[in-house]
mmCIF file of C-alpha atoms in Angstrom:
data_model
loop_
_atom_site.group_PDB
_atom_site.id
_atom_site.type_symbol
_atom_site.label_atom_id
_atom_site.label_comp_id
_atom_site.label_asym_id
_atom_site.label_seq_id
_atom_site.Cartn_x
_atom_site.Cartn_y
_atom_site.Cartn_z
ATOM 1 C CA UNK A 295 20.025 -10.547 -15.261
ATOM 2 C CA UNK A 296 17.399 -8.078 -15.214
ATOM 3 C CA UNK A 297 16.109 -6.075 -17.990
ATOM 4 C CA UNK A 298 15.385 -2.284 -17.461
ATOM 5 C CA UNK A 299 14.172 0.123 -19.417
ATOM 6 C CA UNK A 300 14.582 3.695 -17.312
ATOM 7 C CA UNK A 301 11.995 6.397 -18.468
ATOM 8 C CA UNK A 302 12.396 9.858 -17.726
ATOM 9 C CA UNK A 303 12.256 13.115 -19.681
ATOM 10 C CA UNK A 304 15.377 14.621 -17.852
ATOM 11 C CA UNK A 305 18.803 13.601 -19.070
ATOM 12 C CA UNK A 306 20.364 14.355 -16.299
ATOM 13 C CA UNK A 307 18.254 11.875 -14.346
ATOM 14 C CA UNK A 308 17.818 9.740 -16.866
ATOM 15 C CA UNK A 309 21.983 8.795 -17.195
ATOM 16 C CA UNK A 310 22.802 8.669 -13.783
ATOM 17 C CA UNK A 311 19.733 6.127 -13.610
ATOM 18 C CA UNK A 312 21.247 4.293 -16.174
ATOM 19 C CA UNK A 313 24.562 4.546 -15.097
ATOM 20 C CA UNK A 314 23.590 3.589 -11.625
ATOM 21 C CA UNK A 315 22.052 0.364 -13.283
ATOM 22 C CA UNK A 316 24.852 -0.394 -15.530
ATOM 23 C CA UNK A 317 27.850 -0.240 -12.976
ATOM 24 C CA UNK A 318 25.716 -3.563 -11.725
ATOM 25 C CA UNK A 319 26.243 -6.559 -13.484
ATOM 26 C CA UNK A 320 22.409 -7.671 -12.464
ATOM 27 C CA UNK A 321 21.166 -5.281 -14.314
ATOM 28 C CA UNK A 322 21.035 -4.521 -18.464
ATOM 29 C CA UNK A 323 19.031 -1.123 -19.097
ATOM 30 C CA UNK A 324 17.545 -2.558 -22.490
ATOM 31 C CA UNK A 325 16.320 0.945 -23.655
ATOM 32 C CA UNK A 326 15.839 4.836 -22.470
ATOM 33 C CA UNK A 327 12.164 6.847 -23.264
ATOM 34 C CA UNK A 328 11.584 10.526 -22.544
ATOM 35 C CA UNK A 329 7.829 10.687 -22.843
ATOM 36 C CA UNK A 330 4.848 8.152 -22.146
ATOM 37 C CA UNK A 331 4.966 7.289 -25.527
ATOM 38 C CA UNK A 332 8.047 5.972 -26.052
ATOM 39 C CA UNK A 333 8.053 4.438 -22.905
ATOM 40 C CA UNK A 334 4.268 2.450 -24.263
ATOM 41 C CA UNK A 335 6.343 1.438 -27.746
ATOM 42 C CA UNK A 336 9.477 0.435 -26.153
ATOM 43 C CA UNK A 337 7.802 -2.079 -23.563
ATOM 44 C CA UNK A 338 5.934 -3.596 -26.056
ATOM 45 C CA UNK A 339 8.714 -4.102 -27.895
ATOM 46 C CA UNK A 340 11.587 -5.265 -25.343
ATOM 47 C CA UNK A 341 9.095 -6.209 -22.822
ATOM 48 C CA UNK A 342 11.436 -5.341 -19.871
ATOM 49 C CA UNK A 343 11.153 -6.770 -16.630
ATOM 50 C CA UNK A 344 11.609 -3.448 -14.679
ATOM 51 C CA UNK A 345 10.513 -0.332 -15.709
ATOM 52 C CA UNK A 346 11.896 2.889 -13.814
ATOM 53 C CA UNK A 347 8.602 5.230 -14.499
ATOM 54 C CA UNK A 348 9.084 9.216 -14.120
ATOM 55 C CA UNK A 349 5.553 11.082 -13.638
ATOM 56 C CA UNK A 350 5.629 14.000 -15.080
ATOM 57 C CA UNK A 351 6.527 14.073 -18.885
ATOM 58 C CA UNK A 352 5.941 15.997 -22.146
ATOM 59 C CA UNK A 353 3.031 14.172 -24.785
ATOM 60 C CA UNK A 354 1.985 11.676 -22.638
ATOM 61 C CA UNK A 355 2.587 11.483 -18.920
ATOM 62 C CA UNK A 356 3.846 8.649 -16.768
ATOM 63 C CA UNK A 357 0.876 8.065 -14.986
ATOM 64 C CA UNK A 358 -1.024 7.759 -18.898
ATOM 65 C CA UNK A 359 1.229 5.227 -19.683
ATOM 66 C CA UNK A 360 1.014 2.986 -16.908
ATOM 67 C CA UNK A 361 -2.635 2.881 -17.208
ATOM 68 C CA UNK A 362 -1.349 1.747 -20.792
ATOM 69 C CA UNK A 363 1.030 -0.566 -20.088
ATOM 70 C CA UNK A 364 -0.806 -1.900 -17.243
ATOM 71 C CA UNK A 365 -3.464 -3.073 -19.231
ATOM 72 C CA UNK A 366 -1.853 -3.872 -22.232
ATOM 73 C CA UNK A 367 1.256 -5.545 -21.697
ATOM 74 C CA UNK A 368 1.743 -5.614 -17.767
ATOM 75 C CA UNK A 369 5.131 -4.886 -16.492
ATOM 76 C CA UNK A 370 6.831 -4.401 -12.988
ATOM 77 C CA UNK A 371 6.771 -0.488 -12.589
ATOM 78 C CA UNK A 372 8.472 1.570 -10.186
ATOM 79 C CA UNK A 373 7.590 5.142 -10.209
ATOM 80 C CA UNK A 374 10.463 6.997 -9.756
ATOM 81 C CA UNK A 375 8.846 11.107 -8.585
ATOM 82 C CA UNK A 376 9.426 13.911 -6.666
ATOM 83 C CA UNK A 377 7.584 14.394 -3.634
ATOM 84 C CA UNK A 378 7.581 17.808 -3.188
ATOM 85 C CA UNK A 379 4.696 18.861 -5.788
ATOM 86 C CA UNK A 380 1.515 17.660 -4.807
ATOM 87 C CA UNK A 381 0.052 17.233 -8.029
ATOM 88 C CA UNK A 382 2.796 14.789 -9.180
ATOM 89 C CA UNK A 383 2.042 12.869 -5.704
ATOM 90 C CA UNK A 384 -1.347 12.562 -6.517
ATOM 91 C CA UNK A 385 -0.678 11.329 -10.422
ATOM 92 C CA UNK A 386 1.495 8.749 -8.205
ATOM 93 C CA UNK A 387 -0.993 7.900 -5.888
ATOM 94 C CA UNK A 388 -3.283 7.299 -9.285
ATOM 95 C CA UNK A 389 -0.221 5.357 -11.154
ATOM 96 C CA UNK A 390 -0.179 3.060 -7.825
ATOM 97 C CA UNK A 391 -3.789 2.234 -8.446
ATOM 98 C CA UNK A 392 -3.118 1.635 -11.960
ATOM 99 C CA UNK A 393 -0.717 -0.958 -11.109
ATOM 100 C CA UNK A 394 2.314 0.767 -10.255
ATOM 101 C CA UNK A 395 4.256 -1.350 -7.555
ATOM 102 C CA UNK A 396 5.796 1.222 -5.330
ATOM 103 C CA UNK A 397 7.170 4.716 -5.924
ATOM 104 C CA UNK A 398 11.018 5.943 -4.946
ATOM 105 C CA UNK A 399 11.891 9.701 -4.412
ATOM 106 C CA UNK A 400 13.738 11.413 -7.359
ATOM 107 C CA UNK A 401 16.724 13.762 -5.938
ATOM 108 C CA UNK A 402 16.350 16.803 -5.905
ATOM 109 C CA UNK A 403 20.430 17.700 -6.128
ATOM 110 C CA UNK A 404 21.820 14.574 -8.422
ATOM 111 C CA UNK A 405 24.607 15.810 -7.783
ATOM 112 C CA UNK A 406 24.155 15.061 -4.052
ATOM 113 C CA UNK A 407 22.038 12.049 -4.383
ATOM 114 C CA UNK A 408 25.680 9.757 -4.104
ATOM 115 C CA UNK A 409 25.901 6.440 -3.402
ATOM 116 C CA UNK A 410 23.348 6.082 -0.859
ATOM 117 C CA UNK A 411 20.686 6.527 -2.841
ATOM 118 C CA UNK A 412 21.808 4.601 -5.667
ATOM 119 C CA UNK A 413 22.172 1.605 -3.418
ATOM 120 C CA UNK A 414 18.688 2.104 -2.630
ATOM 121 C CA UNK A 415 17.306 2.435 -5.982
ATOM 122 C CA UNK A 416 18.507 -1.126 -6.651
ATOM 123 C CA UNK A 417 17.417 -2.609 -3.488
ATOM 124 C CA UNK A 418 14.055 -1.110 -4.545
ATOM 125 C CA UNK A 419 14.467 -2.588 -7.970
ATOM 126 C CA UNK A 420 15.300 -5.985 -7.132
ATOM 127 C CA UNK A 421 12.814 -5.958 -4.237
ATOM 128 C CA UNK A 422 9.527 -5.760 -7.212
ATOM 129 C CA UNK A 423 11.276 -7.576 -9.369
ATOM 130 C CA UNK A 424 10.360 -10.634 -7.070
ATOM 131 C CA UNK A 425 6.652 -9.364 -7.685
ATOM 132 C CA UNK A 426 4.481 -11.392 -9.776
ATOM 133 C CA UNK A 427 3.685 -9.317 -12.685
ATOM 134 C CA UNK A 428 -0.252 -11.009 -13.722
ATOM 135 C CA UNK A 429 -1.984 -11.420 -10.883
ATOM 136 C CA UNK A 430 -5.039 -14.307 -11.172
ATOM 137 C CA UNK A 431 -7.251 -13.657 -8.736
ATOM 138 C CA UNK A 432 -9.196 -16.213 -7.358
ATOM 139 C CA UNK A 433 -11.477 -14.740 -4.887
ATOM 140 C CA UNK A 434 -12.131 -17.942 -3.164
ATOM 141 C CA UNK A 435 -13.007 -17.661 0.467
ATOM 142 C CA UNK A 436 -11.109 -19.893 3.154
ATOM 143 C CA UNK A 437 -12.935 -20.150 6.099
ATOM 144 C CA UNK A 438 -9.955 -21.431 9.107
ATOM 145 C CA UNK A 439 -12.055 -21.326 11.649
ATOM 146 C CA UNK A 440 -16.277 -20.747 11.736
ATOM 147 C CA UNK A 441 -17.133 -17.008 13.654
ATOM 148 C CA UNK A 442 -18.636 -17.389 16.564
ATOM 149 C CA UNK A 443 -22.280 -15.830 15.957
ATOM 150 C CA UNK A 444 -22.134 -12.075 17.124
ATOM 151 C CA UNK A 445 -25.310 -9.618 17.713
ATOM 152 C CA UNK A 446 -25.751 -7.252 14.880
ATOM 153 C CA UNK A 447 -23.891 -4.468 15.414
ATOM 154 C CA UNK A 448 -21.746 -6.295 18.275
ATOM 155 C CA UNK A 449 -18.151 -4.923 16.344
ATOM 156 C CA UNK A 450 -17.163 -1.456 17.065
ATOM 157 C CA UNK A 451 -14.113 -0.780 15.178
ATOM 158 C CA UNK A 452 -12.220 -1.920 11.923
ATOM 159 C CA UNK A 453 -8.864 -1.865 11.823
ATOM 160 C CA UNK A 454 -6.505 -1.893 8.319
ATOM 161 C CA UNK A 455 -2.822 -2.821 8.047
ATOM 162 C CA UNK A 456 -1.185 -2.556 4.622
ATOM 163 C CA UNK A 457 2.311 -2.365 2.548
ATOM 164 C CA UNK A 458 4.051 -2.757 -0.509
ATOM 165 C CA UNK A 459 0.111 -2.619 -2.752
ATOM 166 C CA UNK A 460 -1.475 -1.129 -0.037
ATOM 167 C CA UNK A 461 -2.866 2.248 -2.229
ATOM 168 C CA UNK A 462 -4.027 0.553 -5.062
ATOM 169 C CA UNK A 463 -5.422 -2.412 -2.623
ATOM 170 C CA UNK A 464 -6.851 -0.323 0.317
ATOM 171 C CA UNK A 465 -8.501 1.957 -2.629
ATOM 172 C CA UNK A 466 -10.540 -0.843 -4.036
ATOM 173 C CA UNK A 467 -11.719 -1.861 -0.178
ATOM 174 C CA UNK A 468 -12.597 1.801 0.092
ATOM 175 C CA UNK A 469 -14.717 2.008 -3.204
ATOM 176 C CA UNK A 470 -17.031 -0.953 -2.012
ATOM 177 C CA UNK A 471 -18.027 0.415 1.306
ATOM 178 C CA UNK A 472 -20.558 3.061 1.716
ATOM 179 C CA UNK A 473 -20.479 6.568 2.899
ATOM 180 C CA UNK A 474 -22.342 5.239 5.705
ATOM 181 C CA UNK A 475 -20.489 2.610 6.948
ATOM 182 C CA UNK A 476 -21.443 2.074 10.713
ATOM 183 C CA UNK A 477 -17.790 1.361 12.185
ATOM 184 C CA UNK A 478 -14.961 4.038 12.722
ATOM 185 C CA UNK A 479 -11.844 2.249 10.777
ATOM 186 C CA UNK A 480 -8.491 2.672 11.726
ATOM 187 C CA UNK A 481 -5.448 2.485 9.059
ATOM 188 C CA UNK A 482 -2.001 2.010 8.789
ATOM 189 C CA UNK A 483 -0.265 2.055 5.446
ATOM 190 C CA UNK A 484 3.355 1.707 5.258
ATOM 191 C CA UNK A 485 4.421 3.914 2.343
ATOM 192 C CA UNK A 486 7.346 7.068 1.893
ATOM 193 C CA UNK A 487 6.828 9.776 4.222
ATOM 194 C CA UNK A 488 7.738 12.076 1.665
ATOM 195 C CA UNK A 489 4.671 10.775 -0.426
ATOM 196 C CA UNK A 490 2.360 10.272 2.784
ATOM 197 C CA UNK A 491 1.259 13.664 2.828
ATOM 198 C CA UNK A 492 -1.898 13.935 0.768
ATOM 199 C CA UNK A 493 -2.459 10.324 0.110
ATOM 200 C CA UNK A 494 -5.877 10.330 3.088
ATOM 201 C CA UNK A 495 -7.027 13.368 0.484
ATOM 202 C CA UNK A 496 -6.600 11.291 -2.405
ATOM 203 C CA UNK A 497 -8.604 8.326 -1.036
ATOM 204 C CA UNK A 498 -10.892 10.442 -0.265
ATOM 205 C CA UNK A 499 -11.362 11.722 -3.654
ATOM 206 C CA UNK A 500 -11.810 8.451 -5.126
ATOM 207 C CA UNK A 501 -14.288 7.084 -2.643
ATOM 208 C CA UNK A 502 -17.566 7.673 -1.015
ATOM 209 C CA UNK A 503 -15.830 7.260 2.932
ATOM 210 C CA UNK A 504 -14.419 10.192 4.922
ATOM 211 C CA UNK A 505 -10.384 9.253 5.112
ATOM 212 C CA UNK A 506 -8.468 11.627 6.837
ATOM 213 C CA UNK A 507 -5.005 11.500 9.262
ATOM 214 C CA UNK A 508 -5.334 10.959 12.566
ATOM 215 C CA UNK A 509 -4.933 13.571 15.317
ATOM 216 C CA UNK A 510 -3.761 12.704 18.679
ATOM 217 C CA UNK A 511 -6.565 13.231 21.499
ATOM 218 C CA UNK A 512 -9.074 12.599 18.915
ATOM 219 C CA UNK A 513 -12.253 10.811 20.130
ATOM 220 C CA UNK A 514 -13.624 7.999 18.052
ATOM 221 C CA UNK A 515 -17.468 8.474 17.709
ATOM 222 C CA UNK A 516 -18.971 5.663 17.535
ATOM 223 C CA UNK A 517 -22.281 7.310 15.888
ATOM 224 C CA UNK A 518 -20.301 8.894 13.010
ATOM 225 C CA UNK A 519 -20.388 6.687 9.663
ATOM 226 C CA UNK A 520 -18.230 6.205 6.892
ATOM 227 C CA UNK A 521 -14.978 7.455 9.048
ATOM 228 C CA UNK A 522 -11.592 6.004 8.234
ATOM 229 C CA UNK A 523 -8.970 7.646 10.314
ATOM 230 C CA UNK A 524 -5.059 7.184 8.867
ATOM 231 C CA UNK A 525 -1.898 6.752 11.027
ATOM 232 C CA UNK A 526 0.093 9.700 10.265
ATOM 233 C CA UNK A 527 3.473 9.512 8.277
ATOM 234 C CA UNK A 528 6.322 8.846 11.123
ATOM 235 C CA UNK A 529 3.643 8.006 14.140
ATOM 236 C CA UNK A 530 2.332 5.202 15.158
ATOM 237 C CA UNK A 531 -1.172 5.040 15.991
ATOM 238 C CA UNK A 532 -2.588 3.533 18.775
ATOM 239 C CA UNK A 533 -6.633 3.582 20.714
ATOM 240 C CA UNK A 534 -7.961 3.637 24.041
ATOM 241 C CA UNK A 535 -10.947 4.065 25.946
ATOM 242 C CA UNK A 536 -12.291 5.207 22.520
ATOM 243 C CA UNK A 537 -9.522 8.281 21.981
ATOM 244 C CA UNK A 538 -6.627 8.239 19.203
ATOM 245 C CA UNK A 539 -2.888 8.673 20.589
ATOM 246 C CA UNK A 540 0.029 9.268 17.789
ATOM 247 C CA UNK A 541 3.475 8.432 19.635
ATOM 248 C CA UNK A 542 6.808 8.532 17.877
ATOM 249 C CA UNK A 543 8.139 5.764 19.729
ATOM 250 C CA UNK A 544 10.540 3.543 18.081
ATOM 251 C CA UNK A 545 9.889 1.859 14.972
ATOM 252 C CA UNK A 546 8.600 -1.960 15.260
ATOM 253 C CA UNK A 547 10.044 -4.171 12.472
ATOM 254 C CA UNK A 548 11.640 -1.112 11.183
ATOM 255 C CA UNK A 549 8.212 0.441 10.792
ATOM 256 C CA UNK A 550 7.024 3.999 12.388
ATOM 257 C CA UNK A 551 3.462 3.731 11.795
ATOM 258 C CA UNK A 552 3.187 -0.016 12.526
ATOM 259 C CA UNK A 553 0.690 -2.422 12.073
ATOM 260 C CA UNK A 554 1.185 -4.302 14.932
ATOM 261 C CA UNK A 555 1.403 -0.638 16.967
ATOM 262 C CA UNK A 556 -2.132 -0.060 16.166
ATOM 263 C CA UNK A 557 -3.315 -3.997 16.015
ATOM 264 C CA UNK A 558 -2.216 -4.651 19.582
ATOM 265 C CA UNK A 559 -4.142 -1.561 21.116
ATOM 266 C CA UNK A 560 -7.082 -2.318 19.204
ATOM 267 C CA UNK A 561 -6.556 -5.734 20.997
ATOM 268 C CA UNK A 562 -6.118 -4.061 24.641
ATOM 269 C CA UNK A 563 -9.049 -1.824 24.224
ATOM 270 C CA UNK A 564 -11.866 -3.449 22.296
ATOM 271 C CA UNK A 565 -11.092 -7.148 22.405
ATOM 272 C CA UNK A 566 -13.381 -9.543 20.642
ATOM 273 C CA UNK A 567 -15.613 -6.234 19.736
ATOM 274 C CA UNK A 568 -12.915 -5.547 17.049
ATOM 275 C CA UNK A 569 -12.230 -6.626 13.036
ATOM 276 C CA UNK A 570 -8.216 -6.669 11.601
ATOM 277 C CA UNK A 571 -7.763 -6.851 8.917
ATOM 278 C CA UNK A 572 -3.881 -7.211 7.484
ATOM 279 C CA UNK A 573 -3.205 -6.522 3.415
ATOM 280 C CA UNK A 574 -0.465 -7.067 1.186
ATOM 281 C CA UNK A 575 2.686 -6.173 2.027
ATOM 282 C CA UNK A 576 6.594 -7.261 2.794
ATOM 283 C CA UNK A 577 8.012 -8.236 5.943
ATOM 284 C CA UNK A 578 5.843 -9.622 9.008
ATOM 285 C CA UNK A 579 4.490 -6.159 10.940
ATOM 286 C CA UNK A 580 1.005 -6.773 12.037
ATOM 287 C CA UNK A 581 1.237 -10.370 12.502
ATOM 288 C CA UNK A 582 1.804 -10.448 16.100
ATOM 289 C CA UNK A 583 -0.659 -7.500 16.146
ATOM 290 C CA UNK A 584 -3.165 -9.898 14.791
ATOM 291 C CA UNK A 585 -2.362 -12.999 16.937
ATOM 292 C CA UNK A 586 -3.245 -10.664 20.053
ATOM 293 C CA UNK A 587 -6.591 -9.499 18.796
ATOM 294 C CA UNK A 588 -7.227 -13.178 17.856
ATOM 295 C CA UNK A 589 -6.119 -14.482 21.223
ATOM 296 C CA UNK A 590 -9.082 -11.764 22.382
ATOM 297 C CA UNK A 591 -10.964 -13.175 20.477
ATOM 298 C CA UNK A 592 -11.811 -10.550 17.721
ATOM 299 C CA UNK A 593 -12.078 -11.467 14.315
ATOM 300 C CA UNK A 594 -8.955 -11.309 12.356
ATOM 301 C CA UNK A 595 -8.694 -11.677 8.177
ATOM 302 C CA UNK A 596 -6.257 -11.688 6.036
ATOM 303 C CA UNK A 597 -5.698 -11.564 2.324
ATOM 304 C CA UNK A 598 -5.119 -14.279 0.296
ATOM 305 C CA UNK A 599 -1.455 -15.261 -1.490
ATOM 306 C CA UNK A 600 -3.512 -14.734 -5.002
ATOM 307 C CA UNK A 601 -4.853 -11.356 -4.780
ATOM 308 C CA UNK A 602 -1.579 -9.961 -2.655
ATOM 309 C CA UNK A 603 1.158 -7.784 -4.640
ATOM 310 C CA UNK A 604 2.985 -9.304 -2.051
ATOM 311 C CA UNK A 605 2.529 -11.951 0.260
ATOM 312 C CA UNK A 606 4.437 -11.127 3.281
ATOM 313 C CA UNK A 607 2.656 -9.922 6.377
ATOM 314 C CA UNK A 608 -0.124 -11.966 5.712
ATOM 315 C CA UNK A 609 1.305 -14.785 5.228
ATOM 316 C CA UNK A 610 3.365 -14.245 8.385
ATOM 317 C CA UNK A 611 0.031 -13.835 10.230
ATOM 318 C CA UNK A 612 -1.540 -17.371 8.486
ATOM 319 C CA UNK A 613 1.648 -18.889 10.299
ATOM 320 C CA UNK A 614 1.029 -17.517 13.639
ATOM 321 C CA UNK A 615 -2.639 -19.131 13.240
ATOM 322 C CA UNK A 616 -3.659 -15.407 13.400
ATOM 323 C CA UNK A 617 -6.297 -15.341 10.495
ATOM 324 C CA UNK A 618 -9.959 -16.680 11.236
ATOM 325 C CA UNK A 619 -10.375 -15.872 7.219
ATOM 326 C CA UNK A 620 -8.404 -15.890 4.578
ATOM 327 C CA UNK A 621 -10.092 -14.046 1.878
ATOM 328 C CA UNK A 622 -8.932 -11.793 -1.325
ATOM 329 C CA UNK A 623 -9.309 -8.142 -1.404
ATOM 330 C CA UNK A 624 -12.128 -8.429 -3.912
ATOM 331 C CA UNK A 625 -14.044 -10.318 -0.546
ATOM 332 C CA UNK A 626 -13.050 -8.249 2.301
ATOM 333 C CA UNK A 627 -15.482 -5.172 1.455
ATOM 334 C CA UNK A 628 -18.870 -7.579 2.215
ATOM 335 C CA UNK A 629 -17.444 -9.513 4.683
ATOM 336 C CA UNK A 630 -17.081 -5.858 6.222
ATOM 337 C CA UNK A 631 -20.408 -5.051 5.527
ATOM 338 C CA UNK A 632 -21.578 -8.385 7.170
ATOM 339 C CA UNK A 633 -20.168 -8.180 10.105
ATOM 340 C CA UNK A 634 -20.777 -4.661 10.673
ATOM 341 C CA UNK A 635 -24.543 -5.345 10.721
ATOM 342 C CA UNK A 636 -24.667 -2.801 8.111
ATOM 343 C CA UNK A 637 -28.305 -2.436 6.655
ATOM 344 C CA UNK A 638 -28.770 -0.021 3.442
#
């Protein structure tokens, strides 16, 4: 059975949370908080194993108190929001980089939320349950199989695939490159459309690199620096000969943007002159993705079990014999910088 303890400063939300929770015997909501504080004194007290995390909230907010709880007692949070105010979507966005597992849209009519999205909630609460809550990160560095030696400046194009983690994850890549990175990078981040909207603005506030979506047509400059270029919410993303084309075809592994969407034109157009790189996350888009660019010869890595939130499509791609390296997040950024010939 799992313990919850459901924070939110609206009753109305708060019960049929509860109520939701309590109508499945899985589940034992273990206490109720309306503010940040409460929801600080009553994990360190009942030390839940789920906590159900609204944003915004009188005394202290939610996003204060995951920061809290996140570094004081760490617990499995999912941030339960509304979308439709962007500065709650960027305290989310911020809550996710504190730790925050994954976020789930709050109603806006409870009252014609029904069933559907009850079911959903628990899926979504059972789903980071599964999710180790201390993560010991290793950093080591597996090397599968040596790089061939490459010309400086013989890559032309990074490409990112990411998940369940993928904010907080792709954040900390995005802090340890520099403004004037010399390779356009490509991105696809599986996350809530409704919460997609501003989250290239919000990287972009927290690092030195241009992130911004993607626009169909778009030519990739080769002489611009520090670009990273995001699949839009509901498109995938794709390349070629050096221009950016957003389809809505259908979704691959459920996904619309997918990894392996973007991985497999990146393949097709640039060949071993391209870097994937495929991040925490559930399910196995991207791995096939990888495979291709690794059949052509690019260089593929992906992130380590240790350092994942979860360690799905990576691992799927380590089965495949996809990954030349295998290397945690906290590696990725130089091995970047290495292979991009970059030079300060």
């Amino acid at each position: 059975m799992l313990n919850v303890l459901v924070v939110d400063d609206s009753l109305t939300i708060r019960k049929w949370i509860v109520e939701t929770l309590e109508d499945d015997p899985r589940f034992k909501v273990v206490g109720e908080a309306v503010n940040g504080k409460e929801a600080i004194h009553l994990a360190e007290k009942l030390r839940p194993d789920v906590i159900t995390m609204d944003m915004m909230m009188p005394e202290m907010t939610g996003l204060s108190a995951t920061e809290y709880i996140m570094a004081h007692c760490p617990t499995r949070i999912l941030i339960v929001s509304a979308s439709t105010n962007r500065g709650e979507v960027m305290k989310t966005y911020d809550a996710l980089a504190a730790g925050a597992i994954s976020v789930f849209e709050k109603p806006g009519n409870i009252t014609l939320a029904g069933e559907e999205w009850s079911r959903q909630l628990i899926e979504e609460i059972l789903l980071i349950s599964r999710v180790p809550v201390i993560r010991h990160i290793k950093g080591t560095r597996i090397l599968k199989q040596a790089p061939a030696p490459q010309p400086a400046n013989h890559y032309k194009v990074v490409a990112l695939g990411a998940s369940t983690g993928g904010p907080q994850t792709l954040l900390g890549i995005f802090k340890k490159i520099p403004a004037d990175f010399p390779l356009p990078i490509l991105c696809v981040l599986h996350i809530s459309p409704n919460f997609a909207h501003t989250i290239a603005e919000w990287f972009s506030m927290n690092c030195e690199l241009d992130v911004k979506f993607a626009k169909g047509g778009e030519a990739i400059n080769n002489g611009e620096r520090g670009k990273v270029y995001m699949a839009p919410a509901d498109y995938h993303l794709e390349i070629e000969s050096g221009r950016l084309n957003l389809t809505r075809s259908e979704p691959v592994h459920f996904c619309r943007p997918s990894v392996d969407v973007l991985f497999q034109s990146v393949a097709k157009s640039y060949k071993d002159q391209a870097i994937a790189v495929l991040l925490t996350g559930m399910g196995r888009d991207g791995a096939a993705g990888m495979k291709s660019l690794y059949d052509a010869h690019g260089f593929t890595m992906a992130q380590n079990e240790e350092s994942c939130v979860i360690f799905g499509m990576p691992a799927e791609a380590i089965k495949l014999g996809a990954a030349k390296q295998i290397l945690s997040d906290a590696d990725i950024p130089s091995e970047l910088l290495l292979l991009s010939g970059y030079k300060k």
